[in-house]
Amino acid sequence: MANKTVEEIVAKAKSGDMAAFDLLYREYSEKLLKYVVKLGVDINDAEDIVSDSFMEVIEHIGDLKNNAFFSTWLHSIAKNKVFTIKQKEKRYARVDYSAGDGDEQNDGLDLAYAEAAEYNGDTIMLPEDYAASEEIKQILADTINSLNPDQRDAIYLFY
């Protein structure tokens, strides 16, 4: 994508150019996978969400009004798919989210770290991982967890 802008590639994809879709997939699939994992989805479901998101892009690329917002649109599609999966999980299954260490306050954080460690051996850095000490890391984690979901997503997208 170095020679062409996203807008140009999206325009080609809108005209049905499958090579343009391939370029978009190669550019965004790994970033999108990391984003979905950061939203708390296990790696297998995250891979499915990424695939489903790109299938939806292929079906509805013509609905994108401003080609420059492709990345935002793609991430919105994936976020909606994550929301749908989480709603179904709440409805149909009770899952034990405890890490089993007796520290219920940090269970979500513990699960995020465990999920990140499983991601193909690749390190997924959560925002609090950039902290210099454990105390600052905990403060950051608590602060991020206290944000509303949209603000938290913005932080995850940035990091």
Coordinates of N, CA and C in Angstrom, one line a residue:
M1 N 0.8 -1.2 0.0 CA 0.0 0.0 0.0 C 0.9 1.3 0.0
A2 N 2.2 1.1 -0.1 CA 3.1 2.2 0.0 C 2.8 3.2 -1.1
N3 N 2.6 2.7 -2.3 CA 2.4 3.6 -3.5 C 1.0 4.2 -3.6
K4 N 0.0 3.6 -3.0 CA -1.3 4.0 -3.2 C -1.9 4.4 -1.8
T5 N -2.8 5.3 -1.8 CA -3.5 5.7 -0.6 C -4.6 4.7 -0.3
V6 N -5.1 4.7 0.9 CA -6.2 3.8 1.3 C -7.4 4.2 0.4
E7 N -7.6 5.5 0.2 CA -8.8 6.0 -0.6 C -8.8 5.4 -2.0
E8 N -7.6 5.3 -2.6 CA -7.5 4.8 -3.9 C -7.8 3.3 -3.9
I9 N -7.2 2.6 -3.0 CA -7.5 1.1 -2.9 C -8.9 0.8 -2.6
V10 N -9.5 1.6 -1.7 CA -11.0 1.4 -1.4 C -11.8 1.7 -2.7
A11 N -11.4 2.7 -3.4 CA -12.2 3.0 -4.6 C -12.1 1.8 -5.6
K12 N -10.9 1.2 -5.7 CA -10.8 0.0 -6.6 C -11.6 -1.1 -6.1
A13 N -11.6 -1.3 -4.8 CA -12.4 -2.4 -4.2 C -13.9 -2.1 -4.4
K14 N -14.3 -0.9 -4.4 CA -15.7 -0.6 -4.7 C -16.1 -1.0 -6.1
S15 N -15.1 -0.9 -7.0 CA -15.4 -1.3 -8.4 C -15.3 -2.8 -8.6
G16 N -15.0 -3.5 -7.5 CA -15.0 -5.0 -7.7 C -13.6 -5.6 -7.8
D17 N -12.6 -4.8 -7.7 CA -11.2 -5.3 -7.9 C -10.8 -6.1 -6.6
M18 N -10.8 -7.5 -6.8 CA -10.5 -8.4 -5.7 C -9.0 -8.2 -5.2
A19 N -8.1 -7.8 -6.1 CA -6.7 -7.5 -5.7 C -6.7 -6.4 -4.7
A20 N -7.6 -5.4 -4.8 CA -7.7 -4.3 -3.9 C -8.2 -4.8 -2.5
F21 N -9.2 -5.7 -2.5 CA -9.6 -6.3 -1.3 C -8.5 -7.1 -0.6
D22 N -7.7 -7.8 -1.4 CA -6.6 -8.5 -0.9 C -5.6 -7.6 -0.2
L23 N -5.3 -6.5 -0.8 CA -4.4 -5.5 -0.2 C -5.0 -4.9 1.1
L24 N -6.2 -4.7 1.1 CA -6.9 -4.2 2.3 C -6.8 -5.2 3.4
Y25 N -7.0 -6.5 3.1 CA -7.0 -7.6 4.0 C -5.5 -7.7 4.6
R26 N -4.6 -7.7 3.7 CA -3.2 -7.8 4.2 C -2.8 -6.6 5.1
E27 N -3.3 -5.5 4.8 CA -2.9 -4.3 5.6 C -3.6 -4.2 6.9
Y28 N -4.8 -4.7 7.0 CA -5.6 -4.5 8.2 C -5.9 -5.7 9.0
S29 N -5.8 -6.9 8.5 CA -6.2 -8.1 9.2 C -5.5 -8.3 10.6
E30 N -4.2 -8.2 10.6 CA -3.5 -8.4 11.8 C -3.8 -7.3 12.9
K31 N -3.9 -6.1 12.4 CA -4.3 -5.0 13.4 C -5.7 -5.2 13.9
L32 N -6.6 -5.6 13.1 CA -7.9 -5.9 13.5 C -8.0 -7.1 14.5
L33 N -7.2 -8.1 14.2 CA -7.2 -9.2 15.1 C -6.7 -8.8 16.5
K34 N -5.7 -8.0 16.6 CA -5.2 -7.6 17.9 C -6.2 -6.7 18.6
Y35 N -6.9 -5.9 17.9 CA -8.0 -5.1 18.4 C -9.1 -5.9 19.0
V36 N -9.5 -6.9 18.3 CA -10.6 -7.8 18.8 C -10.2 -8.6 20.0
V37 N -8.9 -9.1 20.0 CA -8.4 -9.8 21.2 C -8.4 -8.8 22.4
K38 N -8.0 -7.6 22.2 CA -8.0 -6.6 23.3 C -9.4 -6.3 23.8
L39 N -10.4 -6.5 23.0 CA -11.8 -6.4 23.5 C -12.2 -7.6 24.3
G40 N -11.4 -8.5 24.5 CA -11.7 -9.6 25.4 C -12.2 -10.9 24.7
V41 N -12.0 -11.1 23.4 CA -12.5 -12.2 22.7 C -11.3 -13.2 22.6
D42 N -11.6 -14.5 22.8 CA -10.5 -15.5 22.7 C -10.0 -15.5 21.2
I43 N -8.8 -16.0 21.0 CA -8.2 -16.0 19.7 C -9.0 -16.7 18.6
N44 N -9.6 -17.8 18.9 CA -10.3 -18.5 17.9 C -11.6 -17.7 17.4
D45 N -12.3 -17.2 18.4 CA -13.4 -16.3 18.0 C -13.0 -15.0 17.3
A46 N -11.8 -14.5 17.8 CA -11.3 -13.3 17.2 C -11.0 -13.5 15.7
E47 N -10.4 -14.6 15.4 CA -10.1 -14.9 14.0 C -11.3 -15.0 13.1
D48 N -12.4 -15.6 13.7 CA -13.7 -15.7 13.0 C -14.3 -14.3 12.8
I49 N -14.2 -13.5 13.8 CA -14.7 -12.1 13.7 C -14.0 -11.4 12.6
V50 N -12.7 -11.5 12.6 CA -11.9 -10.8 11.5 C -12.4 -11.3 10.1
S51 N -12.5 -12.6 10.0 CA -12.9 -13.1 8.7 C -14.3 -12.6 8.3
D52 N -15.2 -12.7 9.3 CA -16.6 -12.2 9.1 C -16.7 -10.8 8.8
S53 N -15.8 -10.0 9.4 CA -15.8 -8.5 9.2 C -15.3 -8.2 7.8
F54 N -14.3 -8.9 7.3 CA -13.9 -8.7 5.9 C -14.9 -9.2 4.9
M55 N -15.7 -10.3 5.2 CA -16.7 -10.7 4.3 C -17.8 -9.6 4.3
E56 N -18.1 -9.0 5.4 CA -19.1 -7.9 5.4 C -18.6 -6.7 4.6
V57 N -17.3 -6.5 4.7 CA -16.7 -5.4 3.9 C -16.9 -5.7 2.4
I58 N -16.6 -6.9 2.0 CA -16.8 -7.2 0.6 C -18.3 -7.0 0.1
E59 N -19.2 -7.4 1.0 CA -20.6 -7.3 0.7 C -21.1 -5.9 0.7
H60 N -20.5 -5.0 1.6 CA -21.1 -3.7 1.8 C -20.2 -2.5 1.5
I61 N -19.1 -2.8 0.8 CA -18.1 -1.7 0.5 C -18.7 -0.5 -0.1
G62 N -19.8 -0.8 -0.9 CA -20.4 0.4 -1.6 C -21.2 1.3 -0.6
D63 N -21.4 0.8 0.6 CA -22.1 1.7 1.6 C -21.2 2.7 2.2
L64 N -19.9 2.4 2.1 CA -18.9 3.4 2.7 C -18.9 4.7 2.0
K65 N -19.3 5.7 2.6 CA -19.5 7.0 2.0 C -18.1 7.8 1.8
N66 N -17.2 7.7 2.7 CA -15.9 8.4 2.6 C -14.8 7.3 2.7
N67 N -14.1 7.1 1.6 CA -13.1 6.1 1.5 C -12.0 6.3 2.6
A68 N -11.8 7.5 3.0 CA -10.7 7.8 4.0 C -11.0 7.2 5.3
F69 N -12.3 6.9 5.6 CA -12.7 6.3 6.9 C -12.8 4.8 6.9
F70 N -12.2 4.1 5.9 CA -12.2 2.7 5.8 C -11.8 2.0 7.1
S71 N -10.7 2.4 7.7 CA -10.3 1.7 8.9 C -11.3 1.9 10.1
T72 N -11.8 3.1 10.2 CA -12.8 3.3 11.3 C -14.1 2.4 11.0
W73 N -14.5 2.3 9.8 CA -15.6 1.5 9.4 C -15.4 0.1 9.7
L74 N -14.2 -0.4 9.3 CA -13.8 -1.8 9.5 C -13.8 -2.2 11.0
H75 N -13.2 -1.3 11.8 CA -13.2 -1.5 13.3 C -14.6 -1.5 13.9
S76 N -15.5 -0.6 13.3 CA -16.8 -0.6 13.8 C -17.6 -1.9 13.5
I77 N -17.3 -2.4 12.4 CA -18.0 -3.7 12.0 C -17.5 -4.8 13.0
A78 N -16.2 -4.9 13.2 CA -15.7 -5.9 14.1 C -16.2 -5.7 15.6
K79 N -16.2 -4.4 16.0 CA -16.7 -4.1 17.4 C -18.2 -4.6 17.5
N80 N -19.0 -4.4 16.5 CA -20.4 -4.8 16.5 C -20.5 -6.3 16.6
K81 N -19.6 -7.0 15.9 CA -19.6 -8.5 15.9 C -19.2 -9.0 17.3
V82 N -18.2 -8.3 17.9 CA -17.8 -8.7 19.3 C -19.0 -8.5 20.2
F83 N -19.7 -7.3 20.1 CA -20.8 -7.1 21.0 C -21.9 -8.2 20.8
T84 N -22.1 -8.6 19.6 CA -23.1 -9.6 19.3 C -22.7 -10.9 20.0
I85 N -21.4 -11.3 19.9 CA -21.0 -12.5 20.5 C -21.1 -12.5 22.0
K86 N -20.7 -11.3 22.6 CA -20.8 -11.2 24.0 C -22.2 -11.3 24.5
Q87 N -23.1 -10.7 23.7 CA -24.6 -10.8 24.1 C -25.0 -12.2 24.1
K88 N -24.6 -13.0 23.1 CA -25.0 -14.4 23.0 C -24.5 -15.2 24.1
E89 N -23.2 -14.9 24.5 CA -22.6 -15.6 25.6 C -23.3 -15.3 26.9
K90 N -23.8 -14.1 27.1 CA -24.5 -13.8 28.3 C -25.8 -14.5 28.3
R91 N -26.5 -14.6 27.2 CA -27.8 -15.3 27.1 C -27.7 -16.8 27.3
Y92 N -26.7 -17.4 26.7 CA -26.8 -18.9 26.6 C -25.8 -19.6 27.5
A93 N -24.9 -18.9 28.1 CA -23.9 -19.7 28.9 C -23.4 -18.8 30.0
R94 N -23.2 -19.5 31.1 CA -22.6 -18.9 32.3 C -21.1 -19.3 32.2
V95 N -20.2 -18.3 32.2 CA -18.8 -18.6 32.1 C -18.2 -18.1 33.4
D96 N -17.2 -18.9 33.9 CA -16.5 -18.5 35.1 C -15.3 -17.5 34.6
Y97 N -15.4 -16.3 34.9 CA -14.4 -15.3 34.6 C -13.4 -15.1 35.7
S98 N -13.5 -15.9 36.7 CA -12.5 -15.7 37.8 C -11.2 -16.4 37.3
A99 N -10.1 -15.8 37.7 CA -8.8 -16.3 37.4 C -8.4 -17.4 38.4
G100 N -9.2 -17.6 39.5 CA -8.9 -18.6 40.5 C -7.8 -18.2 41.4
D101 N -7.4 -17.0 41.5 CA -6.3 -16.6 42.4 C -6.8 -15.9 43.6
G102 N -8.1 -15.8 43.8 CA -8.7 -15.1 44.9 C -8.8 -13.6 44.8
D103 N -8.3 -13.1 43.7 CA -8.3 -11.6 43.6 C -9.3 -11.2 42.5
E104 N -10.6 -11.2 42.9 CA -11.7 -10.9 41.9 C -11.6 -9.6 41.3
Q105 N -11.0 -8.6 42.0 CA -10.9 -7.2 41.4 C -10.1 -7.2 40.1
N106 N -9.1 -8.0 40.0 CA -8.2 -8.0 38.8 C -8.5 -9.1 37.8
D107 N -9.6 -9.9 38.0 CA -9.8 -11.0 37.1 C -9.8 -10.7 35.6
G108 N -10.5 -9.6 35.3 CA -10.6 -9.2 33.9 C -9.2 -8.9 33.3
L109 N -8.4 -8.2 34.1 CA -7.0 -7.9 33.7 C -6.2 -9.2 33.6
D110 N -6.4 -10.1 34.5 CA -5.6 -11.4 34.4 C -6.0 -12.1 33.2
L111 N -7.3 -12.1 32.9 CA -7.8 -12.8 31.7 C -7.2 -12.2 30.4
A112 N -7.2 -10.8 30.4 CA -6.6 -10.1 29.2 C -5.1 -10.5 29.0
Y113 N -4.4 -10.6 30.1 CA -3.0 -11.0 30.0 C -2.9 -12.4 29.5
A114 N -3.7 -13.3 30.0 CA -3.7 -14.7 29.6 C -4.0 -14.8 28.1
E115 N -5.0 -14.1 27.7 CA -5.4 -14.1 26.3 C -4.3 -13.6 25.4
A116 N -3.7 -12.5 25.9 CA -2.6 -11.9 25.1 C -1.4 -12.9 24.9
A117 N -1.2 -13.7 26.0 CA -0.1 -14.6 26.0 C -0.3 -15.8 25.0
E118 N -1.6 -16.1 24.8 CA -1.9 -17.2 23.9 C -1.9 -16.8 22.4
Y119 N -1.8 -15.5 22.1 CA -1.9 -15.0 20.8 C -0.6 -15.3 20.0
N120 N -0.6 -16.6 19.4 CA 0.5 -17.0 18.6 C 1.9 -16.6 19.0
G121 N 2.1 -16.6 20.3 CA 3.4 -16.2 20.8 C 3.8 -14.8 20.6
D122 N 2.9 -14.0 20.0 CA 3.1 -12.6 19.7 C 2.7 -11.8 21.0
T123 N 3.4 -10.8 21.3 CA 3.0 -10.0 22.4 C 2.0 -8.9 22.1
I124 N 0.9 -8.9 22.8 CA -0.1 -7.8 22.6 C 0.1 -6.9 23.8
M125 N 0.5 -5.7 23.5 CA 0.7 -4.8 24.6 C -0.6 -4.1 25.0
L126 N -1.1 -4.2 26.2 CA -2.2 -3.4 26.7 C -1.6 -2.1 27.2
P127 N -2.4 -1.0 27.2 CA -1.9 0.3 27.6 C -1.1 0.3 28.9
E128 N -1.6 -0.5 29.9 CA -0.9 -0.4 31.1 C 0.4 -1.2 31.1
D129 N 0.7 -1.9 30.0 CA 2.0 -2.6 29.9 C 3.1 -1.6 29.7
Y130 N 2.8 -0.4 29.3 CA 3.9 0.6 29.1 C 4.3 1.2 30.4
A131 N 3.7 0.9 31.5 CA 4.0 1.5 32.8 C 5.4 1.0 33.3
A132 N 6.1 1.9 34.0 CA 7.4 1.6 34.6 C 7.3 0.7 35.8
S133 N 6.3 0.8 36.6 CA 6.2 0.0 37.8 C 4.9 -0.7 37.9
E134 N 4.8 -1.7 38.8 CA 3.6 -2.4 39.0 C 2.5 -1.5 39.6
E135 N 2.9 -0.6 40.4 CA 1.9 0.4 41.0 C 1.3 1.3 40.0
I136 N 2.1 1.8 39.1 CA 1.6 2.6 38.0 C 0.7 1.8 37.0
K137 N 1.2 0.6 36.8 CA 0.4 -0.4 35.9 C -1.0 -0.6 36.5
Q138 N -1.1 -0.8 37.8 CA -2.4 -1.0 38.4 C -3.2 0.2 38.3
I139 N -2.7 1.4 38.6 CA -3.4 2.6 38.5 C -4.0 2.8 37.1
L140 N -3.1 2.6 36.1 CA -3.6 2.7 34.7 C -4.7 1.7 34.4
A141 N -4.5 0.5 34.8 CA -5.5 -0.6 34.5 C -6.9 -0.2 35.2
D142 N -6.8 0.3 36.4 CA -8.0 0.7 37.1 C -8.7 1.9 36.4
T143 N -7.9 2.8 36.0 CA -8.4 4.0 35.3 C -9.0 3.6 34.0
I144 N -8.4 2.8 33.2 CA -8.9 2.4 31.9 C -10.2 1.6 32.1
N145 N -10.2 0.7 33.1 CA -11.4 -0.1 33.4 C -12.6 0.8 33.9
S146 N -12.3 2.0 34.4 CA -13.4 2.9 34.9 C -14.0 3.7 33.7
L147 N -13.3 3.7 32.6 CA -13.8 4.5 31.5 C -15.1 3.9 30.9
N148 N -15.9 4.7 30.1 CA -17.0 4.0 29.5 C -16.4 3.2 28.3
P149 N -17.2 2.3 27.7 CA -16.7 1.4 26.7 C -16.1 2.1 25.5
D150 N -16.7 3.2 25.0 CA -16.2 4.0 23.9 C -14.9 4.6 24.1
Q151 N -14.7 5.1 25.3 CA -13.4 5.7 25.7 C -12.3 4.6 25.8
R152 N -12.7 3.5 26.4 CA -11.8 2.4 26.5 C -11.4 1.9 25.2
D153 N -12.3 1.8 24.2 CA -12.0 1.4 22.9 C -11.0 2.3 22.2
A154 N -11.2 3.6 22.4 CA -10.3 4.6 21.9 C -8.8 4.4 22.4
I155 N -8.7 4.1 23.7 CA -7.4 3.8 24.2 C -6.8 2.5 23.6
Y156 N -7.6 1.5 23.5 CA -7.1 0.2 22.9 C -6.7 0.4 21.5
L157 N -7.5 1.2 20.7 CA -7.2 1.4 19.3 C -5.8 2.2 19.2
F158 N -5.6 3.1 20.1 CA -4.4 3.9 20.1 C -3.2 3.0 20.4
Y159 N -3.3 2.1 21.3 CA -2.2 1.2 21.7 C -2.3 -0.1 21.0

